[in-house]
mmCIF file of C-alpha atoms in Angstrom:
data_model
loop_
_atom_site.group_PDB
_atom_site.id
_atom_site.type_symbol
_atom_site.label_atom_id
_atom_site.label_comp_id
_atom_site.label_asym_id
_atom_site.label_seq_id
_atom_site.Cartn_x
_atom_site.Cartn_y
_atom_site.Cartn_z
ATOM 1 C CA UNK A 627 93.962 -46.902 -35.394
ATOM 2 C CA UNK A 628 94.252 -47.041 -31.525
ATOM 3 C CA UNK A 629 95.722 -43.703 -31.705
ATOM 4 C CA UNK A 630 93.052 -41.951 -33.745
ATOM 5 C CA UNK A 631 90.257 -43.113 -31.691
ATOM 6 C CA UNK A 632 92.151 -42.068 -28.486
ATOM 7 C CA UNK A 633 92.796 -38.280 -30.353
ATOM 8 C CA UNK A 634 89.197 -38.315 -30.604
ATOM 9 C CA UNK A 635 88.278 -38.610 -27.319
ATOM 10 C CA UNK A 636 90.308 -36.326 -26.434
ATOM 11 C CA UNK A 637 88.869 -33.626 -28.812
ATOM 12 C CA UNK A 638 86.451 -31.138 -27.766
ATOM 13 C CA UNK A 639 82.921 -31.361 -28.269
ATOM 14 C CA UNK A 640 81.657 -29.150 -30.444
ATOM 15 C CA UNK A 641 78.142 -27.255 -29.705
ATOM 16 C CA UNK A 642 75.956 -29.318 -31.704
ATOM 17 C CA UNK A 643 77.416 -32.602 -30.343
ATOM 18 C CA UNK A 644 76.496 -30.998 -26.505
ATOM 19 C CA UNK A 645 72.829 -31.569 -25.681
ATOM 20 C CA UNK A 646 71.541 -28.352 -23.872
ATOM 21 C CA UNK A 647 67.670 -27.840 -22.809
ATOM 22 C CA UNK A 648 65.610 -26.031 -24.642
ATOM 23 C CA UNK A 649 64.807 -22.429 -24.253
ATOM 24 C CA UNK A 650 61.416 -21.695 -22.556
ATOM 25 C CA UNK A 651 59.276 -19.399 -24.662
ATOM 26 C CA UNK A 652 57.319 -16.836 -22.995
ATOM 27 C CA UNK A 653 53.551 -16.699 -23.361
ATOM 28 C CA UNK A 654 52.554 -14.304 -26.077
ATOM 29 C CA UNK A 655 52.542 -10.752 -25.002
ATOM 30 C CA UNK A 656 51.334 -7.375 -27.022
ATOM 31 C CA UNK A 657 53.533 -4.997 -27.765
ATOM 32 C CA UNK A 658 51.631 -2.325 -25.602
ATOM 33 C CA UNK A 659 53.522 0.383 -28.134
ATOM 34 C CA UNK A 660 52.184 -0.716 -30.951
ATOM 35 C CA UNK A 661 48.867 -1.266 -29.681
ATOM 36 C CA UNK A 662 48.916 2.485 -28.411
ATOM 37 C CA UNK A 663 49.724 3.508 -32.078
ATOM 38 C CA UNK A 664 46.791 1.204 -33.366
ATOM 39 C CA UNK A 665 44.376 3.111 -31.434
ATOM 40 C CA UNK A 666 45.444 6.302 -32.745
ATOM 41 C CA UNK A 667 44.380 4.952 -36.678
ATOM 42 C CA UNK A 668 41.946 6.377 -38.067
ATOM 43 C CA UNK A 669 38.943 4.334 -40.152
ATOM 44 C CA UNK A 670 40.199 4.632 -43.054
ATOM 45 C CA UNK A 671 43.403 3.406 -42.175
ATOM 46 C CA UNK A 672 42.341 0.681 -40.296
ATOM 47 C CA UNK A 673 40.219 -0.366 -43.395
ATOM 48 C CA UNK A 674 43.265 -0.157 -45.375
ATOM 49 C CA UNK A 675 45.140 -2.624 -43.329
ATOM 50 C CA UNK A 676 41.937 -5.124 -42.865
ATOM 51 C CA UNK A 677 42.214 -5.413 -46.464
ATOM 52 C CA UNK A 678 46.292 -5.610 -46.931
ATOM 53 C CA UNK A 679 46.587 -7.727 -43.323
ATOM 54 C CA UNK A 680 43.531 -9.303 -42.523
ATOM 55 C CA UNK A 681 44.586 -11.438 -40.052
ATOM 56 C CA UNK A 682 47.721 -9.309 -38.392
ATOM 57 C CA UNK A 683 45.163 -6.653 -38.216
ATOM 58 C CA UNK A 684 42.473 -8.802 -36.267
ATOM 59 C CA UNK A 685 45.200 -9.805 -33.821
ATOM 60 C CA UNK A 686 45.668 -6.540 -33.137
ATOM 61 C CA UNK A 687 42.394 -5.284 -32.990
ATOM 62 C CA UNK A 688 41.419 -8.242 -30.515
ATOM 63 C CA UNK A 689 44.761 -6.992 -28.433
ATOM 64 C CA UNK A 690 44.025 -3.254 -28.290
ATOM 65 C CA UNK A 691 40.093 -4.061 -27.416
ATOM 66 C CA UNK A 692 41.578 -6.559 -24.268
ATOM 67 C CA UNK A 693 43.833 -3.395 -23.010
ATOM 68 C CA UNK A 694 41.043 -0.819 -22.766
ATOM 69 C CA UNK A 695 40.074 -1.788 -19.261
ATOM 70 C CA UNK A 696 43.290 -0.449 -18.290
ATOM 71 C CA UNK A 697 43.269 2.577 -21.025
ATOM 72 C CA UNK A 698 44.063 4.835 -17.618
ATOM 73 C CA UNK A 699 47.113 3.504 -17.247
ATOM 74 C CA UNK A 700 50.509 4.730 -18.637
ATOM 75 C CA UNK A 701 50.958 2.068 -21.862
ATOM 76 C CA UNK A 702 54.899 1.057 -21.404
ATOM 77 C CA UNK A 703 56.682 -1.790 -22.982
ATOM 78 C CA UNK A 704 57.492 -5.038 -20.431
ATOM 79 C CA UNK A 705 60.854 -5.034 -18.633
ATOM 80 C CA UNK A 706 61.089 -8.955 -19.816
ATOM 81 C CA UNK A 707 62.158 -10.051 -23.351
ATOM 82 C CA UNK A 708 59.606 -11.408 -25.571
ATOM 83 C CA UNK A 709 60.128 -14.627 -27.366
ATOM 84 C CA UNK A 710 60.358 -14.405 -30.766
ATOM 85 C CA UNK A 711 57.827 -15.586 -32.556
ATOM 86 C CA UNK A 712 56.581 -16.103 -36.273
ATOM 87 C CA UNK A 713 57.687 -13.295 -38.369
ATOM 88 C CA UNK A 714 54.891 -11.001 -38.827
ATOM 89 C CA UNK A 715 54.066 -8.220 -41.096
ATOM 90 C CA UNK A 716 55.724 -4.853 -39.993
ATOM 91 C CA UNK A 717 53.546 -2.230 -39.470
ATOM 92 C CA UNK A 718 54.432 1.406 -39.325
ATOM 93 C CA UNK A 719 53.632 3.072 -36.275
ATOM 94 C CA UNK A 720 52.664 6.670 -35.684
ATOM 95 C CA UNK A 721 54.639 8.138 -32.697
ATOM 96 C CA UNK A 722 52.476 8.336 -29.792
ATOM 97 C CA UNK A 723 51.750 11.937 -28.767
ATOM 98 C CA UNK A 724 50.041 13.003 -25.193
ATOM 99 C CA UNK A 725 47.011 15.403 -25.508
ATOM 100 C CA UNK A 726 46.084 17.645 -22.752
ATOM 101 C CA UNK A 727 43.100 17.004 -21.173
ATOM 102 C CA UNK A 728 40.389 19.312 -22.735
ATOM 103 C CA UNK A 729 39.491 22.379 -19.510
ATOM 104 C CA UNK A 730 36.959 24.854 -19.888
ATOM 105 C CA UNK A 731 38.322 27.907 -18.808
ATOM 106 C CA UNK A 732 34.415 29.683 -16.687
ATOM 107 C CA UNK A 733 34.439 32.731 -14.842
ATOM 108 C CA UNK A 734 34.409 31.527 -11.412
ATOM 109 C CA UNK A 735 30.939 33.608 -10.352
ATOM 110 C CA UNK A 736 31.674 36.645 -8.131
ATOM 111 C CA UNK A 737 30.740 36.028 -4.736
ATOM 112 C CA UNK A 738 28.738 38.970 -2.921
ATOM 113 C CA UNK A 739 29.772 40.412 0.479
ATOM 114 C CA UNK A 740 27.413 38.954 2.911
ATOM 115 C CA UNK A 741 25.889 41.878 4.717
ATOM 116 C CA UNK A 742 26.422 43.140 7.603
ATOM 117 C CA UNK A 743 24.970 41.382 10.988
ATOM 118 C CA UNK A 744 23.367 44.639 12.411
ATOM 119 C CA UNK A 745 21.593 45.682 9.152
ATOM 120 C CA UNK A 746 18.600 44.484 9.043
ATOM 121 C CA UNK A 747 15.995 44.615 5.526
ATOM 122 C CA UNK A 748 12.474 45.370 6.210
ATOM 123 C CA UNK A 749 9.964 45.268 3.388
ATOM 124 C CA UNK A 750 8.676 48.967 2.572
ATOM 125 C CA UNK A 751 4.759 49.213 3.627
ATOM 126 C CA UNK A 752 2.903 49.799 0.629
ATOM 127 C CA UNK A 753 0.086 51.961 0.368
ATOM 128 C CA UNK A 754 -2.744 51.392 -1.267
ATOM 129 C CA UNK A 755 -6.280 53.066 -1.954
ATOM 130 C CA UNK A 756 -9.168 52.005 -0.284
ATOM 131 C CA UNK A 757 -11.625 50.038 -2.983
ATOM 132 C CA UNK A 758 -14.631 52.629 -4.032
ATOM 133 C CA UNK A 759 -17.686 50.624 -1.670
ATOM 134 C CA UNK A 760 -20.256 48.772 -4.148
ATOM 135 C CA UNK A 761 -23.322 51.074 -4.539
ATOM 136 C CA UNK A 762 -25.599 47.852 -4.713
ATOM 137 C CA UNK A 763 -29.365 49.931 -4.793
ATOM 138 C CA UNK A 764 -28.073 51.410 -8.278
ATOM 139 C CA UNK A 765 -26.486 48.547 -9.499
ATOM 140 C CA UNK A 766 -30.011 46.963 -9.148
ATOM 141 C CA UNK A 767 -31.822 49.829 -11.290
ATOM 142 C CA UNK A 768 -28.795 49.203 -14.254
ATOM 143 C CA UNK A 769 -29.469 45.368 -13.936
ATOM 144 C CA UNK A 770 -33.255 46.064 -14.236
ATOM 145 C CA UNK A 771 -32.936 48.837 -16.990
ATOM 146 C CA UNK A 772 -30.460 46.575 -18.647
ATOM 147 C CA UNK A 773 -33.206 43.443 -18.487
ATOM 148 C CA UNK A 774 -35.883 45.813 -20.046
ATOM 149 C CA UNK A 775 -33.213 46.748 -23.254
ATOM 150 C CA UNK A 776 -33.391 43.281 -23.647
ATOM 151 C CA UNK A 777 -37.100 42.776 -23.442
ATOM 152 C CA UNK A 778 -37.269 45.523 -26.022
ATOM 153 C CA UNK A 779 -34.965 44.140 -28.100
ATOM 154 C CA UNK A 780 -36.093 40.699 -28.383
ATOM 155 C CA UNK A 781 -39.795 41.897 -28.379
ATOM 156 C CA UNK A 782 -38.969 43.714 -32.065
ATOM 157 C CA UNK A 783 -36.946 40.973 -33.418
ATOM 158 C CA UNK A 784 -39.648 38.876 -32.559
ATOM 159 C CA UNK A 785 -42.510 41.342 -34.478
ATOM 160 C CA UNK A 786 -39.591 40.844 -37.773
ATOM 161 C CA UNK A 787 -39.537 37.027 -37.041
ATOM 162 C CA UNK A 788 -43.168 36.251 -36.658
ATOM 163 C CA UNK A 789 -45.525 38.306 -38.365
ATOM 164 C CA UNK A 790 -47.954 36.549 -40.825
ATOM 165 C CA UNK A 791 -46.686 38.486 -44.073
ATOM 166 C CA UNK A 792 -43.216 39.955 -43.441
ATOM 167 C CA UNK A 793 -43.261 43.004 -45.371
ATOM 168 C CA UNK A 794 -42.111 46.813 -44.742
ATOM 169 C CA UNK A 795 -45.067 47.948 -43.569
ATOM 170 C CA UNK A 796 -46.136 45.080 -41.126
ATOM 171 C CA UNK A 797 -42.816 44.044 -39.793
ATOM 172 C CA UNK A 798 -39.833 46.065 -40.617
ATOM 173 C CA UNK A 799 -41.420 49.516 -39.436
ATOM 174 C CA UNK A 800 -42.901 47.495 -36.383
ATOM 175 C CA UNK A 801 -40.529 45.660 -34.830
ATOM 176 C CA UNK A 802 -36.832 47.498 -36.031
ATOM 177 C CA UNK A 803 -37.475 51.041 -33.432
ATOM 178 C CA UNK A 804 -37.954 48.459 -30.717
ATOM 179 C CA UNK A 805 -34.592 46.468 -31.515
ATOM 180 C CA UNK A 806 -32.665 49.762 -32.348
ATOM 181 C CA UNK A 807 -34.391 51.088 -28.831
ATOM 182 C CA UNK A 808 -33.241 48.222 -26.622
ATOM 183 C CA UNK A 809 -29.643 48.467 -27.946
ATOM 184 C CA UNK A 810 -29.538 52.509 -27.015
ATOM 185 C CA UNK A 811 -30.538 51.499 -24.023
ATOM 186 C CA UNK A 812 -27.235 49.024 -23.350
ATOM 187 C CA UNK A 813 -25.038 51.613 -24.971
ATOM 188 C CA UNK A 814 -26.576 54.256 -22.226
ATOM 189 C CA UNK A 815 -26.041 52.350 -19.535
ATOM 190 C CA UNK A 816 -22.380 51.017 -20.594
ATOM 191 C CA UNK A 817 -21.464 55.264 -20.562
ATOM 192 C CA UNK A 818 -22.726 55.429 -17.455
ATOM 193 C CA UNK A 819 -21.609 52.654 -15.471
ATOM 194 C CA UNK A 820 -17.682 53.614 -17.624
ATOM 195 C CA UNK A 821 -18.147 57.500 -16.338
ATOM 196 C CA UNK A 822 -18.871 56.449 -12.935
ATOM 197 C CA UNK A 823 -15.509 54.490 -12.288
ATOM 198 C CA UNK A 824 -13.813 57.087 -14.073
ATOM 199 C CA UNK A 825 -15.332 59.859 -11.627
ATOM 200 C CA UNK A 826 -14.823 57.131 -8.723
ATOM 201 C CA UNK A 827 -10.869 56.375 -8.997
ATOM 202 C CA UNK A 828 -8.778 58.077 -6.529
ATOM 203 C CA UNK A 829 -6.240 60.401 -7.102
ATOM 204 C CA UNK A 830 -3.131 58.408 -6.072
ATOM 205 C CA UNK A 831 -4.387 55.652 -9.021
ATOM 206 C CA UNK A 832 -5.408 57.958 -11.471
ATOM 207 C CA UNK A 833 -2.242 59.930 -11.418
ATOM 208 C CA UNK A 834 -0.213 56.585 -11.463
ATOM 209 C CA UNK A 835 -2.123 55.367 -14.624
ATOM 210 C CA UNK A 836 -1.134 55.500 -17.782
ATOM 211 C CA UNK A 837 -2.873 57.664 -20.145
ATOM 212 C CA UNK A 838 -2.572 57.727 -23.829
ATOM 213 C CA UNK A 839 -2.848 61.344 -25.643
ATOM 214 C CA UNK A 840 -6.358 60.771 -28.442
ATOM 215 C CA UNK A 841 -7.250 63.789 -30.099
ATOM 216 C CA UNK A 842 -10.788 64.738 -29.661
ATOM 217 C CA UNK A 843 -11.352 65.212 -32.938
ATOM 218 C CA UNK A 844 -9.654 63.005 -35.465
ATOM 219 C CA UNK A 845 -10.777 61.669 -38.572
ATOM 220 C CA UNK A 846 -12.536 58.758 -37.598
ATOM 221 C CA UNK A 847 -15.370 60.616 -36.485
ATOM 222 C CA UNK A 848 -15.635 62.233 -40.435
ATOM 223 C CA UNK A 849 -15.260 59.090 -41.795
ATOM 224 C CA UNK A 850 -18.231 58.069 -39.605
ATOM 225 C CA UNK A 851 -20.478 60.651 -40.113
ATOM 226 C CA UNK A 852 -20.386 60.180 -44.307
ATOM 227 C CA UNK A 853 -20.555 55.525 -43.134
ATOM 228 C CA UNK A 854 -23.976 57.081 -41.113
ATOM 229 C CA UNK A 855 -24.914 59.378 -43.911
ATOM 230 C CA UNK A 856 -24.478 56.987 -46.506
ATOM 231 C CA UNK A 857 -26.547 54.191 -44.812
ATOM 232 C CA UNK A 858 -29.498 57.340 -45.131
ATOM 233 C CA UNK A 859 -29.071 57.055 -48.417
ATOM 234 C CA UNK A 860 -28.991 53.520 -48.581
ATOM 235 C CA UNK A 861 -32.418 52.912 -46.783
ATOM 236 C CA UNK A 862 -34.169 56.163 -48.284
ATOM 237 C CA UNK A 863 -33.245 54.566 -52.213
ATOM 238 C CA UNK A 864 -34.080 50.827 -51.575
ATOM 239 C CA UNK A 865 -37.745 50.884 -50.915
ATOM 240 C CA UNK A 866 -40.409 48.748 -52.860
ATOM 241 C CA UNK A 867 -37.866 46.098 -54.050
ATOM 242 C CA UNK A 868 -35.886 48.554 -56.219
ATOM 243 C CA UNK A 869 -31.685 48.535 -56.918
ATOM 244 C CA UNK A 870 -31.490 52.424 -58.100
ATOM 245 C CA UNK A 871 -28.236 52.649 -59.382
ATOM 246 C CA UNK A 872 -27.489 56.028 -56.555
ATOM 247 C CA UNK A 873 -29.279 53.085 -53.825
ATOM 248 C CA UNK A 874 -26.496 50.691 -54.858
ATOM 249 C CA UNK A 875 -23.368 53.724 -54.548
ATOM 250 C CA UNK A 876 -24.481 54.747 -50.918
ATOM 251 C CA UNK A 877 -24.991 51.081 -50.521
ATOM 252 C CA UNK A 878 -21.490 49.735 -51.117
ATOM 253 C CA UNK A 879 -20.108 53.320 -49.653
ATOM 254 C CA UNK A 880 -21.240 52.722 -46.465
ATOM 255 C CA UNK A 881 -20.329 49.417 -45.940
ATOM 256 C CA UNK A 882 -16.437 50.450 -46.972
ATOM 257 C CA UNK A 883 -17.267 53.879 -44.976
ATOM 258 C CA UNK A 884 -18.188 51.547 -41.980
ATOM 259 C CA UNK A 885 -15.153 49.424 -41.999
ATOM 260 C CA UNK A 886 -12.808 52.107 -42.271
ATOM 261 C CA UNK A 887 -14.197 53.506 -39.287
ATOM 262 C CA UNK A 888 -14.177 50.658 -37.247
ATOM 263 C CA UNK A 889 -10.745 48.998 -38.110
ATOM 264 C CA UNK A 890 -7.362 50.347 -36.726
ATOM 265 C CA UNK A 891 -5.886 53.276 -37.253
ATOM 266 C CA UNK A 892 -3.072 52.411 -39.535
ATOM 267 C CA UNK A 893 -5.440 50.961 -41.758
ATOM 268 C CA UNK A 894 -7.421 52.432 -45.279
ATOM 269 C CA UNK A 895 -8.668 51.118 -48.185
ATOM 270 C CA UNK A 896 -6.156 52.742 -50.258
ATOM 271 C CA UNK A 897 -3.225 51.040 -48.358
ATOM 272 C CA UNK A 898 -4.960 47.302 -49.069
ATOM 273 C CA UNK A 899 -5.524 48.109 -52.588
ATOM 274 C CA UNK A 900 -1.761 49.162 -53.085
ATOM 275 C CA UNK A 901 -1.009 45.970 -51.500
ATOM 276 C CA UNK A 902 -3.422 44.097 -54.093
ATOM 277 C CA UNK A 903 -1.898 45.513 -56.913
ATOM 278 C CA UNK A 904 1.846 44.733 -55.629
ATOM 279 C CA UNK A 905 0.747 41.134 -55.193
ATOM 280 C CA UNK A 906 -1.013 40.932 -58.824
ATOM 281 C CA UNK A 907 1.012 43.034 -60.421
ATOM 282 C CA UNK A 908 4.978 43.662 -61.447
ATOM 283 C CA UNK A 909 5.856 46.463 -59.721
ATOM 284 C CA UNK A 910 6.112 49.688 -62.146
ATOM 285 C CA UNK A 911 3.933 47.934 -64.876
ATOM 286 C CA UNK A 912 0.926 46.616 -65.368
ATOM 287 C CA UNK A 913 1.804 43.071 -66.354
ATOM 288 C CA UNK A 914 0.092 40.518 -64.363
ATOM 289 C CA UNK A 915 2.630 38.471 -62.213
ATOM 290 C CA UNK A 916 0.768 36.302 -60.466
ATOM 291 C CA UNK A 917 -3.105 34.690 -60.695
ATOM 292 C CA UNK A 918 -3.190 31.881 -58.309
ATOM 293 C CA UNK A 919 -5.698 29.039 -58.617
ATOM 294 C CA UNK A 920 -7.446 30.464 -55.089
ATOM 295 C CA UNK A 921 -8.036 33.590 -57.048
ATOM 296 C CA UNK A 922 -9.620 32.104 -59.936
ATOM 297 C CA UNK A 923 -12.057 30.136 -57.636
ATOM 298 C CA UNK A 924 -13.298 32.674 -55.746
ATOM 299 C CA UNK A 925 -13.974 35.066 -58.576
ATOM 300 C CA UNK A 926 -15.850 32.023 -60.548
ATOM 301 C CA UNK A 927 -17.919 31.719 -56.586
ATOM 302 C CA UNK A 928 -18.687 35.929 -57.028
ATOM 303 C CA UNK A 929 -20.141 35.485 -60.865
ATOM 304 C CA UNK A 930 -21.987 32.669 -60.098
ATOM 305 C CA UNK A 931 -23.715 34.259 -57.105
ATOM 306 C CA UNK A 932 -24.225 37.227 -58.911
ATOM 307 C CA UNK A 933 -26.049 35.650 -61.307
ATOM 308 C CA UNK A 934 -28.441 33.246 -59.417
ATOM 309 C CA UNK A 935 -28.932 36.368 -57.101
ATOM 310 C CA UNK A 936 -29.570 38.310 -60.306
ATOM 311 C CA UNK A 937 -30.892 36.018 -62.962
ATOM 312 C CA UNK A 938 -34.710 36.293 -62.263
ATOM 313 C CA UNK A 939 -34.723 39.234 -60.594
ATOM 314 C CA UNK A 940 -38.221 40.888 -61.551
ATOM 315 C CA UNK A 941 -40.083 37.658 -60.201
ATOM 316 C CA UNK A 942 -38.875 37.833 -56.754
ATOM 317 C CA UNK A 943 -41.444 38.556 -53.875
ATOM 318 C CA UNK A 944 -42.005 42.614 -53.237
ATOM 319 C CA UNK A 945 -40.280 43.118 -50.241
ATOM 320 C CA UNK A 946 -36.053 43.328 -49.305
ATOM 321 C CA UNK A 947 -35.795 39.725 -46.760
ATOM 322 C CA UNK A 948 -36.616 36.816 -49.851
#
């Protein structure tokens, strides 16, 4: 019995019989390569592990958002051994590839000679014509014939306006030669003054100007001769509160004659009447395409016009300004 006991002694002790200290663990450090391949997820990944991982996926999250103070430099795993610690989901990491910074390849500008010291730029003198002096006795008379145009004209307007019964005879043949009078007169005076800076501007500026080839004779000035002659007509057939069906032709004639001769040169009734029709009309047939609600209106504003202007048309006062 003596003899076992003292065999025992003697025997080695065996590991877990030795008391040894226990490891020290580490505090808890990310694994900076994982955390690189984190931020490289995209959100639909990361939504993907949220919901298999929640709380593995936090951790991680928290980790990655605590490194991004020091995103600029190189991410490299510790040179000391982590502890372990609780076994933790494995997640599959993407291998971590470098992307070149992004250049922008510009033109450097080219950079001009600078020139040389003895060369010297001097503006080029620039000559200019002498301003045509003011003539200021005859732009006195213009101001003073001007001033009696419109004395004229406001005198006859004023014979239309005011006259007890206004009526052909007593106001219309009275006052409108005094109004027509006092506008000739501008007109007169605006050809005058316009041919006198034309015969005033030197040489040097008229040769430098710009001037635009106009045929004397174009067809404006037909188309305003039949406007004028159908205006004749106009007046000669309206007289003692009469609509004569010729009166109403040279009437409407010469107020489309008129316009035509006053509006650009690309323009003509026929071209706006074409254009009508394309907008009303299929093209190639005479089906109507379109009849918009504006159209409707105004043509419902035109008959009813026409007939309170029309309606009780004998009654109405002998003379044309009721």
């Amino acid at each position: 019995m003596t003899a076992e006991m003292d065999n025992r002694d003697d025997a080695p002790e065996t590991p877990a019989e030795t008391a040894q200290p226990a490891p020290e663990v580490e505090p808890h450090l990310p694994d900076t390569t994982a955390l690189a391949a984190f931020g490289d997820l995209t959100i639909a990944e990361l939504l993907d592990r949220l919901v298999r991982h929640p709380l593995a996926t936090a951790r991680n999250l928290a980790d990655y958002l605590a490194l991004l103070p020091r995103a600029a430099e190189p991410v490299s795993p510790p040179e000391t051994a982590v502890a372990a610690e609780s076994p933790a989901p494995t997640v599959s990491a993407r291998p971590v590839t470098q992307r070149p910074p992004l250049t922008l390849d510009v033109p450097a500008a080219p950079v001009a000679p600078p020139p040389p010291a003895d060369v010297t730029e001097e503006p080029e003198p620039v000559e200019s014509a002498p301003d045509a002096p003011v003539d200021r006795p005859r732009e006195a008379v213009l101001l003073g014939v001007r001033l009696g145009g419109l004395a004229l004209a406001l005198g006859g307007a004023a014979i239309m306006a005011y006259a007890p019964i206004r009526t052909e005879e007593t106001a219309l043949i009275n006052g409108l030669p005094l109004l027509l009078l006092g506008g000739l007169i501008w007109f007169l005076v605006g050809m005058f003054e316009h041919a006198r800076r034309e015969s005033d501007t030197p040489p040097a500026r008229a040769a430098e100007a710009l001037v635009e080839d106009v045929p004397a004779f174009d067809m404006r000035l037909v188309i305003g001769g039949l406007a004028l002659g159908s205006s004749l007509i106009t007046f000669a057939l309206s007289g003692g509160n009469l609509f004569r069906p010729v009166g109403v032709i040279a009437w409407a004639a010469s107020i489309v004659l008129w316009a035509w001769a006053l509006a650009p040169a690309d323009w003509s009734p026929w071209q706006t009447l074409r254009r009508w029709r394309s907008h009303l009309f299929q093209p190639g047939t005479r089906k109507l395409r379109r009849l918009t609600w504006v159209t409707v209106v105004l043509l419902v504003i035109i008959a009813v016009g026409a007939v309170l202007r029309l309606a009780d048309l004998p009654n109405l006062p002998p003379e044309m300004t009721s």
